[in-house]
Structure formats: structure tokens, C-alpha cells
Coordinates of C-alpha atoms in Angstrom, one line a residue:
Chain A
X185 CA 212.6 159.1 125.9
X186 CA 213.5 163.0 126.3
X187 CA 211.4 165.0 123.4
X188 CA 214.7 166.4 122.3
X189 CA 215.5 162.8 121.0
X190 CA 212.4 162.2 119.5
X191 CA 212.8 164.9 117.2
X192 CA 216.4 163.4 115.4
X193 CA 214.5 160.0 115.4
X194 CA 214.1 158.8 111.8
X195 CA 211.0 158.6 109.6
X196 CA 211.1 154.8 108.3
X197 CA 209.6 154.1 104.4
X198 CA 209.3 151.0 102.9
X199 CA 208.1 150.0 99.5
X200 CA 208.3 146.4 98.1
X201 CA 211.4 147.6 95.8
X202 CA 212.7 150.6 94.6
X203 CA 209.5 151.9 93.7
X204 CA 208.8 153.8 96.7
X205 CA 212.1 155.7 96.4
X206 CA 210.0 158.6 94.6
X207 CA 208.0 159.0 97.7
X208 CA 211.5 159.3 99.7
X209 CA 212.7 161.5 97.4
X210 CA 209.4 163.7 97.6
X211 CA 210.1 163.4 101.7
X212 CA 213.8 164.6 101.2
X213 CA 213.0 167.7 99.4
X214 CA 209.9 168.4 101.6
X215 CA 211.3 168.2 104.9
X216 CA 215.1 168.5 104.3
X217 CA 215.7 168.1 108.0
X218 CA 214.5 164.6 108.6
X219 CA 216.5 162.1 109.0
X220 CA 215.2 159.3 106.8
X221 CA 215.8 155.2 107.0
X222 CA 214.2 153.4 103.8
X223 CA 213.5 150.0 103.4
X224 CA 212.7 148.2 99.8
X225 CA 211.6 144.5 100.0
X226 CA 213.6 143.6 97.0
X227 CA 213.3 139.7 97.5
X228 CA 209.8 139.8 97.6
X229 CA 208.9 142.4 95.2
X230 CA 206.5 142.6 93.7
X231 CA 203.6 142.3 96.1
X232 CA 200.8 143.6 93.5
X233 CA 199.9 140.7 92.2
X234 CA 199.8 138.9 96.2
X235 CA 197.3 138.4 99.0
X236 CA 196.5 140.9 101.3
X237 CA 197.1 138.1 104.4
X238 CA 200.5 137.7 102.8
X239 CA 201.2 141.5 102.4
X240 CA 199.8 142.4 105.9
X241 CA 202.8 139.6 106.9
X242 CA 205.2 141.4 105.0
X243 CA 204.6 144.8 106.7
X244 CA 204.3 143.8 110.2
X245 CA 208.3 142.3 108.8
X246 CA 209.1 145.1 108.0
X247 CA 207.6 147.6 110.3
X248 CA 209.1 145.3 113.3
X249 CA 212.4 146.1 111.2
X250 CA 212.6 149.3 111.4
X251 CA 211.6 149.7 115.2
X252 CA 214.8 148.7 115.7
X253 CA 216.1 151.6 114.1
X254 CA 213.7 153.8 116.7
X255 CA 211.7 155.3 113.9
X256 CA 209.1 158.1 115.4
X257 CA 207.4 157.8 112.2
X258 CA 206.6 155.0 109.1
X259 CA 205.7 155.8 105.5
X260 CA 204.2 152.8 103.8
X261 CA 205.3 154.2 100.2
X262 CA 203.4 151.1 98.2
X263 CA 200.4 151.4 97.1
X264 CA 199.3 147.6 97.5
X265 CA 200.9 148.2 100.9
X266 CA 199.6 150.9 101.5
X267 CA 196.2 149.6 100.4
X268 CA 196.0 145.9 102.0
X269 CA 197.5 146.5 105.4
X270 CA 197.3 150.3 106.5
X271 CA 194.5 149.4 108.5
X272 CA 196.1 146.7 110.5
X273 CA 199.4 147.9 111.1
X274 CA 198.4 151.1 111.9
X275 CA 196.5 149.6 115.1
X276 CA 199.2 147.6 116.0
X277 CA 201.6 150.5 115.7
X278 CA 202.6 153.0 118.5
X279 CA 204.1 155.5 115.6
X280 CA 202.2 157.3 113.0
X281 CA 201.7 154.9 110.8
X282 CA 199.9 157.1 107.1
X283 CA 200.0 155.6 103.3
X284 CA 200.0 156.8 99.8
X285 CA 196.5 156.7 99.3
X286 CA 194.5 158.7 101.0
X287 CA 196.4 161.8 100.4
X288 CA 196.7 160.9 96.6
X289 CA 192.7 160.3 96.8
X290 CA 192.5 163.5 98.9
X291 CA 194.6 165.6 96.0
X292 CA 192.2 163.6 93.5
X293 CA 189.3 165.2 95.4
X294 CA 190.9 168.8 95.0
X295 CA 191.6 168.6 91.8
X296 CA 188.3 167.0 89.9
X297 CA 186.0 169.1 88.7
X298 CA 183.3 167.2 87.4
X299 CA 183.5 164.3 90.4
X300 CA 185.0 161.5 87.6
X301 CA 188.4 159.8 88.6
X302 CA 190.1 157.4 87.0
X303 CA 192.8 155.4 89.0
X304 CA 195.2 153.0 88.0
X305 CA 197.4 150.6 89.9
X306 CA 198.3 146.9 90.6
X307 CA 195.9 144.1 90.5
X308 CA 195.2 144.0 94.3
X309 CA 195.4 147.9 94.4
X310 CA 192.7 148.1 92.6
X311 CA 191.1 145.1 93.3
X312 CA 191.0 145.9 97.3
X313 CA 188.8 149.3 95.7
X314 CA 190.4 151.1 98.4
X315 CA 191.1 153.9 96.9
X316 CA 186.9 154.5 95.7
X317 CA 186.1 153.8 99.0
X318 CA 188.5 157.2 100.6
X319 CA 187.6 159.2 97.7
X320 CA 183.7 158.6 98.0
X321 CA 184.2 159.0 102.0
X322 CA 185.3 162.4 100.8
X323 CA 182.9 163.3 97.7
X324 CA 180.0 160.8 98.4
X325 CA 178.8 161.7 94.7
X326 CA 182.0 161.0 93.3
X327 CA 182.4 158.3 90.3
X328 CA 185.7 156.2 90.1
X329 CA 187.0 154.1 87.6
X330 CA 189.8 151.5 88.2
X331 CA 191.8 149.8 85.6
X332 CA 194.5 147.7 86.7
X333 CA 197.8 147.6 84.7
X334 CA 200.1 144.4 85.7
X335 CA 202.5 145.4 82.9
X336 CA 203.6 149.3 83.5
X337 CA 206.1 147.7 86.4
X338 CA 208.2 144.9 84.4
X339 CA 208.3 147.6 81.5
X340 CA 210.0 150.3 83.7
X341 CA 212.1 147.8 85.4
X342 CA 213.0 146.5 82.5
X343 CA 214.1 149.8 80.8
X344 CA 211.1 150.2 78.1
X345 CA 209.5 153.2 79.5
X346 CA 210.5 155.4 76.4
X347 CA 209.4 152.3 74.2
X348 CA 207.1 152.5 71.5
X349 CA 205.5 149.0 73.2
X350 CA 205.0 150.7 76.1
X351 CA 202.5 153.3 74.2
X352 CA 200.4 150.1 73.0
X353 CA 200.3 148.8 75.9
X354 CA 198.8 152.2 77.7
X355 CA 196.8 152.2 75.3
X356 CA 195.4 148.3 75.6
X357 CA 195.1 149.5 79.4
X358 CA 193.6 152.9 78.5
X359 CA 191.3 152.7 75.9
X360 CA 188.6 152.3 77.4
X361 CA 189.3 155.0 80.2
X362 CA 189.9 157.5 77.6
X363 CA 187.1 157.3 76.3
X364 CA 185.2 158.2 79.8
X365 CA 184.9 162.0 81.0
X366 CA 187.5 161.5 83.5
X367 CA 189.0 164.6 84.3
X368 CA 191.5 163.5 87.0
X369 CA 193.8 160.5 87.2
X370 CA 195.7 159.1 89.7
X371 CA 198.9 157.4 89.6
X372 CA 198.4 154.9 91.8
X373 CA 201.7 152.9 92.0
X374 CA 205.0 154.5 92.6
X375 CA 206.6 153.1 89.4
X376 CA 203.9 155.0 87.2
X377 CA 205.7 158.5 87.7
X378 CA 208.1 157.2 85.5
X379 CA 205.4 156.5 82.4
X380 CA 203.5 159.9 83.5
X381 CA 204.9 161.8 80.3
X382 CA 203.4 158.8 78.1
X383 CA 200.4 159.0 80.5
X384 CA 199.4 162.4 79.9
X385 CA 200.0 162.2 76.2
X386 CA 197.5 159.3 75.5
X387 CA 194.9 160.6 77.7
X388 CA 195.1 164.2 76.6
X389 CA 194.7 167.7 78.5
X390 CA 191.6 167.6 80.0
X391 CA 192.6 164.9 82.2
X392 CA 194.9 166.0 85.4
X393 CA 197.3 163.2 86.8
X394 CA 197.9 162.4 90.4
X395 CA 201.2 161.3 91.7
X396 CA 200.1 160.9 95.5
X397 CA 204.3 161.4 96.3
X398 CA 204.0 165.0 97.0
X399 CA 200.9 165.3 99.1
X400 CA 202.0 162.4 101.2
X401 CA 205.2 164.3 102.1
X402 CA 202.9 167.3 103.0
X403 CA 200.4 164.9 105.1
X404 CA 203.9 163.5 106.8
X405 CA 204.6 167.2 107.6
X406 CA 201.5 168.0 109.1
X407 CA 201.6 164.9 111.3
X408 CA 205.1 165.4 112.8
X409 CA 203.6 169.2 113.3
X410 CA 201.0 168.3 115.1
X411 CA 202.6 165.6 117.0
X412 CA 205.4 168.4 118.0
X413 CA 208.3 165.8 117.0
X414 CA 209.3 167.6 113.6
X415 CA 213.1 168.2 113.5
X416 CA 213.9 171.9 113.0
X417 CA 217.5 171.4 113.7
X418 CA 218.4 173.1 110.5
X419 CA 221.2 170.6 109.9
X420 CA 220.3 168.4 106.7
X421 CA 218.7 164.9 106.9
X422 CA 220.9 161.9 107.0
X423 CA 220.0 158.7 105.1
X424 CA 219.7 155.0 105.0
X425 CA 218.8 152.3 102.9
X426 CA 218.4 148.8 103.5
X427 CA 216.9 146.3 101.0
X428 CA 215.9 142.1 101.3
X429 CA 218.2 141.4 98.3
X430 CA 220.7 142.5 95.8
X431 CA 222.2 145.6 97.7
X432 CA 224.3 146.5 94.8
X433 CA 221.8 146.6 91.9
X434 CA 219.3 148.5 94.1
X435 CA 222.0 150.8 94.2
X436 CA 222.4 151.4 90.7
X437 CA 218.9 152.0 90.6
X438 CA 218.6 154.8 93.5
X439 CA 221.2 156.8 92.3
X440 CA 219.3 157.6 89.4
X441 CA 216.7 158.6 91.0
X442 CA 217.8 160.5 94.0
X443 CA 220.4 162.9 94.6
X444 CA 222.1 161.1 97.3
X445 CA 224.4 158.7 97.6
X446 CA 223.0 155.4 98.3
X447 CA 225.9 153.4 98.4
X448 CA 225.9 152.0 101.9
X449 CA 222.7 150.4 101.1
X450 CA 223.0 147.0 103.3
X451 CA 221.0 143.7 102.9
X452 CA 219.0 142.2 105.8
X453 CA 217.3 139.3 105.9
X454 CA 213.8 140.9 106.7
X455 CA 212.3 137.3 107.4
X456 CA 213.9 136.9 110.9
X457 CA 211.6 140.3 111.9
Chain B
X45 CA 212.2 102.8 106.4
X46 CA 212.1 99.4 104.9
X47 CA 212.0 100.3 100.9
X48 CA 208.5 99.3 100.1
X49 CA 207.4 102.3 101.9
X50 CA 210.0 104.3 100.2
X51 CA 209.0 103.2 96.4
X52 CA 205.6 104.8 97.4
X53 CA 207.2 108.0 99.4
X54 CA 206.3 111.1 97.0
X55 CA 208.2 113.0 94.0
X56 CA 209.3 117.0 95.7
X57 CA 208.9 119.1 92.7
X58 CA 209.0 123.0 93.6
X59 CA 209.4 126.2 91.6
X60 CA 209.0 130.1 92.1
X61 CA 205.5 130.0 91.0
X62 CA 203.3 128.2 88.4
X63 CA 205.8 127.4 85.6
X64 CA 207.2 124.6 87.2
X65 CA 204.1 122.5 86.5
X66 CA 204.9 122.5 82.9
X67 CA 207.5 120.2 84.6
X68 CA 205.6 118.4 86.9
X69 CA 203.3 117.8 84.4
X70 CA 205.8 115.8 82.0
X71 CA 206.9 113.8 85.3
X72 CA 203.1 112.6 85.8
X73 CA 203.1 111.6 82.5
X74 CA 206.0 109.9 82.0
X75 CA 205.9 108.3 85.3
X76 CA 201.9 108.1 86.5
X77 CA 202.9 106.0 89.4
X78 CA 204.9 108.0 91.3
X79 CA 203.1 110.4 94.0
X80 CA 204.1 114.2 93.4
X81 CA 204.1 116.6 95.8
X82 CA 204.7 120.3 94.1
X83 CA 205.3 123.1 95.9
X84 CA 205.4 127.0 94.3
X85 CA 206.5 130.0 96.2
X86 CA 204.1 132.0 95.1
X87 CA 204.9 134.5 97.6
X88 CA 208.0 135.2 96.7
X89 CA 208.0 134.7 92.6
X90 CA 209.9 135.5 90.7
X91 CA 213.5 134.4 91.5
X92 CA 215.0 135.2 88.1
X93 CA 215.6 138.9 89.1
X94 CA 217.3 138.5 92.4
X95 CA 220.4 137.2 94.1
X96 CA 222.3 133.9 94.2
X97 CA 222.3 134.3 98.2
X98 CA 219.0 134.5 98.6
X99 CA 217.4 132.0 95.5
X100 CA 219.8 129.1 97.6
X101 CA 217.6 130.4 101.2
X102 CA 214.3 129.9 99.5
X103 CA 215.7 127.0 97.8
X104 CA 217.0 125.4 101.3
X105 CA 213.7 126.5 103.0
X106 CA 211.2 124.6 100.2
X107 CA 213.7 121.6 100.4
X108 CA 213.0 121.9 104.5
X109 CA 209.4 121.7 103.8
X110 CA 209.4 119.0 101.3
X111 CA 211.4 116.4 103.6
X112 CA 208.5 116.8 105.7
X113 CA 206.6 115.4 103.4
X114 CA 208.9 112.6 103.3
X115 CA 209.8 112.8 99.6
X116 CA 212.0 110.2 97.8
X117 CA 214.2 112.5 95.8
X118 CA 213.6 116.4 94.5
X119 CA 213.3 118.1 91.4
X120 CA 213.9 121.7 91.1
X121 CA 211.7 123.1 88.7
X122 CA 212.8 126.4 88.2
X123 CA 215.3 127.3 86.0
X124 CA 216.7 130.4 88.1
X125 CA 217.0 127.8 91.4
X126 CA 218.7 124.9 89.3
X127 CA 221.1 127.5 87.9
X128 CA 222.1 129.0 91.3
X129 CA 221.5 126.9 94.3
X130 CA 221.8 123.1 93.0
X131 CA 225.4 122.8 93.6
X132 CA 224.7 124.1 97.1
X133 CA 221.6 121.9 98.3
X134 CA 223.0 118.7 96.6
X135 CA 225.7 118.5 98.8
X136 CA 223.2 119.2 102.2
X137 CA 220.2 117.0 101.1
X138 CA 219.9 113.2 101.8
X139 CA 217.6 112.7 98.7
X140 CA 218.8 112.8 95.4
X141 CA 218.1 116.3 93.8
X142 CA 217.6 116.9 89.8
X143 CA 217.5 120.2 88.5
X144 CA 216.2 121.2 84.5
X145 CA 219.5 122.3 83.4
X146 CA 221.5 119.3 83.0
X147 CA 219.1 117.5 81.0
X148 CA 218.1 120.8 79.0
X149 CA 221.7 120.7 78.3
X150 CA 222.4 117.0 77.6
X151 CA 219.0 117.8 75.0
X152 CA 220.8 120.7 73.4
X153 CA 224.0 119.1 73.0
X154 CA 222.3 115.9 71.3
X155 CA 220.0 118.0 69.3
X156 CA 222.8 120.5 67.5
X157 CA 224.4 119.5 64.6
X158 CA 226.4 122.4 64.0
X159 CA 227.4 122.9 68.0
X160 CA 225.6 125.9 67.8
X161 CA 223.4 126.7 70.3
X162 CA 221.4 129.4 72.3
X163 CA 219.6 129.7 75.6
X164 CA 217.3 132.2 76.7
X165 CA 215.8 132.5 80.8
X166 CA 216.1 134.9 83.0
X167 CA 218.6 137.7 84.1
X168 CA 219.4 135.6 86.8
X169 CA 220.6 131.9 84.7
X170 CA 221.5 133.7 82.0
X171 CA 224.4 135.7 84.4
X172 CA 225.0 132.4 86.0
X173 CA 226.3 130.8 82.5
X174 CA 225.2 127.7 84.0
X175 CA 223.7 126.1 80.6
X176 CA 227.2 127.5 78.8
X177 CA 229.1 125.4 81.5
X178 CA 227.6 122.4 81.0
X179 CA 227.1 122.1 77.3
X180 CA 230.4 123.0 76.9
X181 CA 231.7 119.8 79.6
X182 CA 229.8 117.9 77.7
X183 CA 230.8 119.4 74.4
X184 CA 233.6 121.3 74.4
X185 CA 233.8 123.2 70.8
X186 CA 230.1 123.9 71.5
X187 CA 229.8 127.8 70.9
X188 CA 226.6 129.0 73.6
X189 CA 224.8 132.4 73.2
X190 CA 222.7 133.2 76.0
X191 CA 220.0 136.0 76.2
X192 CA 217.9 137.4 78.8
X193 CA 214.4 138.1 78.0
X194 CA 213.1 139.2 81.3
X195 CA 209.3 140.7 79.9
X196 CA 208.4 136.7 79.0
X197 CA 207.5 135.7 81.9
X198 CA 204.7 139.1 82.8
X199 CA 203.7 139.0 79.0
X200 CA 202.8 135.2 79.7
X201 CA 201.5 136.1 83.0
X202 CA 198.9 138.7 81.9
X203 CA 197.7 136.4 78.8
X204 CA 199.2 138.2 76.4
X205 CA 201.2 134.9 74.8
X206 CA 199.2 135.6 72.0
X207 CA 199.2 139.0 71.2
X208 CA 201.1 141.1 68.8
X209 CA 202.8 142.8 71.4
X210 CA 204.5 139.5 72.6
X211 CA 205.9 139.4 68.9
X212 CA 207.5 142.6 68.8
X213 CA 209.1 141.9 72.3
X214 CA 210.5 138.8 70.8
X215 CA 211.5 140.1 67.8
X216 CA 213.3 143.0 70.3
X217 CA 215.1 140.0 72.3
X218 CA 216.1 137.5 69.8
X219 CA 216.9 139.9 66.5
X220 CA 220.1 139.6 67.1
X221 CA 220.3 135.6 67.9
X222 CA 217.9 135.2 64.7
X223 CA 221.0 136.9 62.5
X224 CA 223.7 134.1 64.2
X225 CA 223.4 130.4 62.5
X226 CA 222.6 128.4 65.8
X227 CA 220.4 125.3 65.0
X228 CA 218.8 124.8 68.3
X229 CA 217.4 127.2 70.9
X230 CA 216.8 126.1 74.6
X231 CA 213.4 127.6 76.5
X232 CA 215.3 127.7 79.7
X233 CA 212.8 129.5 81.9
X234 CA 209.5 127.0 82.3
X235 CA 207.1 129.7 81.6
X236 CA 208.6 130.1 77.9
X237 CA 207.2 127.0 76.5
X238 CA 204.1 129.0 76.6
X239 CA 205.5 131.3 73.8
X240 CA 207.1 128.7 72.3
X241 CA 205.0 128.6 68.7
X242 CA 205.3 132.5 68.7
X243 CA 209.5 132.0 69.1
X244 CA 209.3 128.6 66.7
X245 CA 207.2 130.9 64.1
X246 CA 210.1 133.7 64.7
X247 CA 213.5 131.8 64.8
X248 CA 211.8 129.4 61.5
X249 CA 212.7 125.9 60.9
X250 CA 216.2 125.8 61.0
X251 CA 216.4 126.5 64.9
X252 CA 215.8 123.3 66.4
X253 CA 213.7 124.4 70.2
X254 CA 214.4 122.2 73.3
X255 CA 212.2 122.4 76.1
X256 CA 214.1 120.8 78.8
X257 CA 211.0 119.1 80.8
X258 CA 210.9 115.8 79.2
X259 CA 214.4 115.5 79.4
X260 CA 213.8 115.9 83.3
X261 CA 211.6 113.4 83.6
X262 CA 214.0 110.7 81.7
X263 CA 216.5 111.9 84.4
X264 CA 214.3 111.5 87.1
X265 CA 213.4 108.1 86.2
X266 CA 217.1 107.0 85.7
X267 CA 217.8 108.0 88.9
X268 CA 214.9 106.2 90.9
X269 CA 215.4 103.1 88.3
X270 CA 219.4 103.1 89.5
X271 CA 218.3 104.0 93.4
X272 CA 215.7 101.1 93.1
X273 CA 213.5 103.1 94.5
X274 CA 210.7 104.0 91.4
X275 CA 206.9 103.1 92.4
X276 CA 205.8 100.4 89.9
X277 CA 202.4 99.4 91.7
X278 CA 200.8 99.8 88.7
X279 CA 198.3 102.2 90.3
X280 CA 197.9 105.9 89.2
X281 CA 200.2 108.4 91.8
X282 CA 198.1 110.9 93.8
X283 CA 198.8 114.5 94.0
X284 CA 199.8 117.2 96.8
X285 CA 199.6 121.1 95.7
X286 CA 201.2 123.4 97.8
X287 CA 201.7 127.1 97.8
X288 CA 203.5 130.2 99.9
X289 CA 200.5 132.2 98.3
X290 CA 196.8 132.8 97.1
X291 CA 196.3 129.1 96.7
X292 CA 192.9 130.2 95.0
X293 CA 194.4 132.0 92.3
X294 CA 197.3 128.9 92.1
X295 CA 194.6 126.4 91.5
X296 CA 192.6 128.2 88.5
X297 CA 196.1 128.6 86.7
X298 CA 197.0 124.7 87.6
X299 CA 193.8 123.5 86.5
X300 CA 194.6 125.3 83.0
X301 CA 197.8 123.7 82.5
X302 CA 196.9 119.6 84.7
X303 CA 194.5 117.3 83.8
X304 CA 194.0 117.0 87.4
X305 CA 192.5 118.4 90.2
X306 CA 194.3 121.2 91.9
X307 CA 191.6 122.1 94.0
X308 CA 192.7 120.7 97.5
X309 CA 196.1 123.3 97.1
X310 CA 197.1 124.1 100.6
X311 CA 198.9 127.6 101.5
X312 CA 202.1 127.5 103.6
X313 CA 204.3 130.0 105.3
X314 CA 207.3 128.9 104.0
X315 CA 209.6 131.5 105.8
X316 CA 209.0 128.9 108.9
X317 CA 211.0 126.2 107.4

């Protein structure tokens, strides 16, 4: 393939719903070029409270997937992705293959002063301790605390993110994180943005969140710099959005969170990857 | 087959997950004969926010892997799948299949004195109108007020059934059912039983609950009573567990709910069927 094509290839993302759609959106505004193809796994989802053997299956699904839209780059944009199966697919791979979590334990690492982070995530984000084990390959002295919080994804799907339930149960999750020195905290599942307001008001000041969205875009960037396959046509990127199920309600949901129109969003059945 | 080998061919009894052994549960004690094998697609769970298309793939795919275990006749656990895919699979499966609905409803419409009645599961069966359609065959003037309460089923996951927050969601749900005059309530979801003192204690006396499980069992046994086919050896069934994920995590949950030993729960990839 002729470099010249290689740089209007797509970047693929996938997330196991619609979750990873504020990492996309992060990618859009970052590199406005890029022609982006996203994939949410929305008859699956969720896969944080799954195996990693089944979530490692899922990927190498998906990833197959969207080879066959000749992507010269893949963005896993779920954490538990992200943190169960990086590692294989990424050998397995003959793209860039990069995650959410070492550049949101990387902009952790920047940001703590006093070497105390707290991280919170699904069950087998923080279970698989992956993110500890980047941050402390980074700041060997560095103390992390994981909490895992099952219900901050049904509540935001289910619309109670402004809800006073949703405070009690941040602060069920939180408690006993507050009452650490923490002064950094990552958000380490892509629905969390959406609770970061409630977040930062139970924790306080001295504690700085972490959405990892932004510095993944900028690790993205580097990677197609280095690589030389960054498209600097100038023309904006073009988009397109594929989901496992329910085309139309993933829809709904997109359009309120990016500026784009999302309507051609078409259904595949990702099982026969 | 000559039919003494198909009185002792097993029970198929598969759900999304876990909650279907609330069912399979009611079927080994009302009929401790017959052999069960119970499948949950634990990969996959949970069905009740996605798509008619794809709840009748998984459904066809479990029903696949259950005739290789050479099962007598099938009983669909799951609320979501009864609501959306039994039409569809009854008319391409050899074996008789039963879903929870019909006999919830049959419960509901024996139970009500008033012809009042309401019905809470998921988004999924409450959109389908399934229980509304057949109370209303069987009792036409029957008025049927369905409600979604999609949080149940995470609240019961993450053992908060008993807290106070699961009171509040309820009270957010079913305020507005509470103010109607229905006299009984169907738990049309098989992880809602486990609330179902917390909605009793909420909806008080007057609302009459119906858990549709033993009324699934009375079916079943109908049906193998009229096919001839029921296992009266007089010696206890034995028990197959079967999962599309984590079979470890299947087995601690099973043992919490069966007096019996989960502990030989196989995984399957069920996306080969």
C-alpha cells in the first residue's frame, strides 16, 4: 500500500457501548483530520463485570472487524478492555494497537504531588490492578488505591447521574477513599466523565481527577507522528459508527454527546469476526 | 428413541444470567425427578436492555446448545427472552418450549379480583407488552400497567437488596403505580423476587405479588404429564450447570440461591452454536 493511502486510512475505537464515545470525541477535536470508524459492542455490553478470557475474545471480534475497514490504527477506548486484553491483541496486531490506561496513569503520574492515587473503575478494571502496576512502573514509590464501583454505569445509563441517589452512592463507594490523602483520582471508566461534577464535589479540592480521554488522544497523536502516517490533508475527518445491537437507540445516545451526526450508525453481527 | 429413554432425557432451562435459577429452582422442587440442565449466558447478560433481533439469536443459539444435550422440552427462564423470542423458537424447535410469561399471566389473572393489575421487568418486556397481551386474551376488561425498573436488577447484583438505597429506587419506580388501585403486582424479571419483601413492604397488603416461577413449573409438568413423557423413577434428578462466562463466579452465586451443588458448572462458548 502507497504511504499516501495510509495516511486517509481510519483510526478504529471500540468500547463495549457507548461509553467509549468520550474518547472519540476527545480524538475528533484533537486530530480533526482523522478519519475515524467506531465500534460499540452494544449486545455484549457491559464487559466489567466479565472474564478477561471472555473479553480478550471479544476484542480479537472486534479488532478482526475493523481490519476490514483497513484501519492503520485501533483505540481500545474501555477500560476493562483496555485493561484485560491490551497485552494480547496488541501482539497479535500489525497496527498500533494503545488503551486508555497507561496514558491516564501517565497523566496520574504528572499530576500527583504527594505519590497517592486513587482510581476507580469496573470490577475487573480494578481487579486485573493494572492500572497500579503502569503507574508504579512509572513512580516505583507511588501508592494506589482501587475501589471498584459496579453501580456509576446502570445509574448514567439509566439517566440518574444528577440524582440525589447517585450522591449516596459515591459516597458508599467513596467514603473510605476520602478519607485517604489522595491527591489525584483517576476516572477509570469512560462513563465516569459524566458523574465527574458529583465526583469532585464529594471528594473536595485537594484531589485532582483524571479523565484518561484527552491524553489518550495526545498519545494517538504522537504515535501516528512518529509512525509518519498522520493525515494532514487539512480536509475534516469523516465518521462511522457501527454497533452489535440497537442501532437506533445508540443513536439517540451519541448525538448527545458528540457534535456529529451519528445517524448512519449500522448494526453488525460482530460474532461472525 | 424408544420413550423410556426420553422420560429420563433432561429439563433445558436457560436465562441471561443467574436469575433464572430462581426458576429452575421451583422446577427441582416441584418435580425432583426430572434431570435439569440450566444454561446462563453469562457472557452476554443482560438481555433486558437490547433488541428483539438479537435476544431471538442468543435465544436460537442456547436452544442449539441445549438439543445437544438431548433435552426433553425447554423452559425459557428469562423474562426478556420469553417476552421476545418464544413466538419465534416455538415454531423452529422439536421440543416443547415454555416460557414465564404465560403462566405469570394465567397467576395474575386468577389472582386479581378487581382486574387490576401491574407488571414490572425490564425495558425490554415491558416495551414488548407481552404480559398486557396475554392477560388481556385471557381477560379481556383486564386494565395492565406496566413499568420498567431497569436499576433492579444491578441493585440486586451488587447486594444492595437490602439497603436503603434500594428503597428509594423503588419508591422512584412504583410511586406512581402505588397511587393506582391495582390488587396484584407481577415480579416479571427473575431477579426481582429478590426485592420482593422490600416491594411487598412498599406497595402494602392490598397488592396481591405474583412471582411467576411456580406457576412455570405447574406448566411444565402439564405439559410432560400430557406428552407422557415426565420421569417418575422415583429417584432424585441430577444436575448439569452451564455457563457462556466465569463459571467460578456462576457457581458461588448458584450455591447461594440451590440446595445443590453447582460446583461442576462447565463454561461454553456459546457464539459456536
Amino acid at each position: 500500500m502507497q504511504i499516501q493511502d495510509k495516511l486517509t486510512m481510519p483510526i478504529g475505537v471500540f468500547d463495549s457501548g457507548v461509553g467509549g464515545l468520550t474518547v472519540a470525541r476527545e480524538i475528533m477535536r484533537q486530530l480533526p483530520c482523522e478519519n475515524v470508524v467506531y465500534f460499540g459492542d452494544t449486545a455484549r455490553v457491559p464487559y466489567g463485570s466479565k472474564s478477561k478470557e471472555t473479553i480478550i475474545r471479544f476484542s480479537k471480534q472486534i479488532i478482526r472487524f475493523l481490519k476490514t475497514k483497513h484501519v492503520k490504527a485501533i483505540v481500545i477506548a474501555c477500560n476493562t478492555a483496555s485493561a484485560l486484553a491490551l497485552d494480547t491483541v496488541q501482539t497479535e496486531t500489525d497496527v498500533p494497537v494503545i488503551g486508555v490506561i497507561v496514558p491516564g496513569a501517565r497523566a496520574a503520574v504528572n499530576e500527583t504531588e504527594n505519590k497517592k492515587i486513587g482510581v476507580v473503575g469496573t470490577e475487573a478494571t480494578i481487579r486485573s490492578e493494572t492500572y497500579t502496576k503502569i503507574i508504579k512502573s512509572q513512580l516505583p514509590d507511588a501508592s494506589v488505591i482501587g475501589k471498584p464501583c459496579p453501580l456509576f454505569v446502570p445509574l448514567v445509563e439509566e439517566g440518574f447521574a444528577k440524582h440525589s441517589i447517585t450522591e449516596q452512592v459515591i459516597d458508599i463507594y467513596l467514603s473510605d477513599m476520602k478519607n485517604t490523602d489522595i491527591d489525584t483520582m483517576i476516572l477509570g471508566c469512560t462513563h465516569y466523565p459524566l458523574l465527574r461534577s458529583k465526583i469532585m464535589a464529594y471528594l473536595g479540592e485537594r484531589v485532582h481527577i483524571v479523565n484518561p480521554a484527552y491524553e489518550t488522544a495526545m498519545d494517538l497523536k504522537d504515535i501516528l507522528n512518529r509512525e509518519g502516517i498522520a493525515n494532514e490533508s487539512g480536509h475534516p475527518g469523516t465518521y462511522e459508527f457501527y454497533v452489535s445491537d440497537a442501532a437506533e437507540k445508540f443513536t439517540k445516545f451519541a448525538s448527545s454527546i458528540l457534535p456529529y451526526d451519528a445517524s448512519s450508525t449500522q448494526c453488525v453481527n460482530i460474532e461472525e469476526y
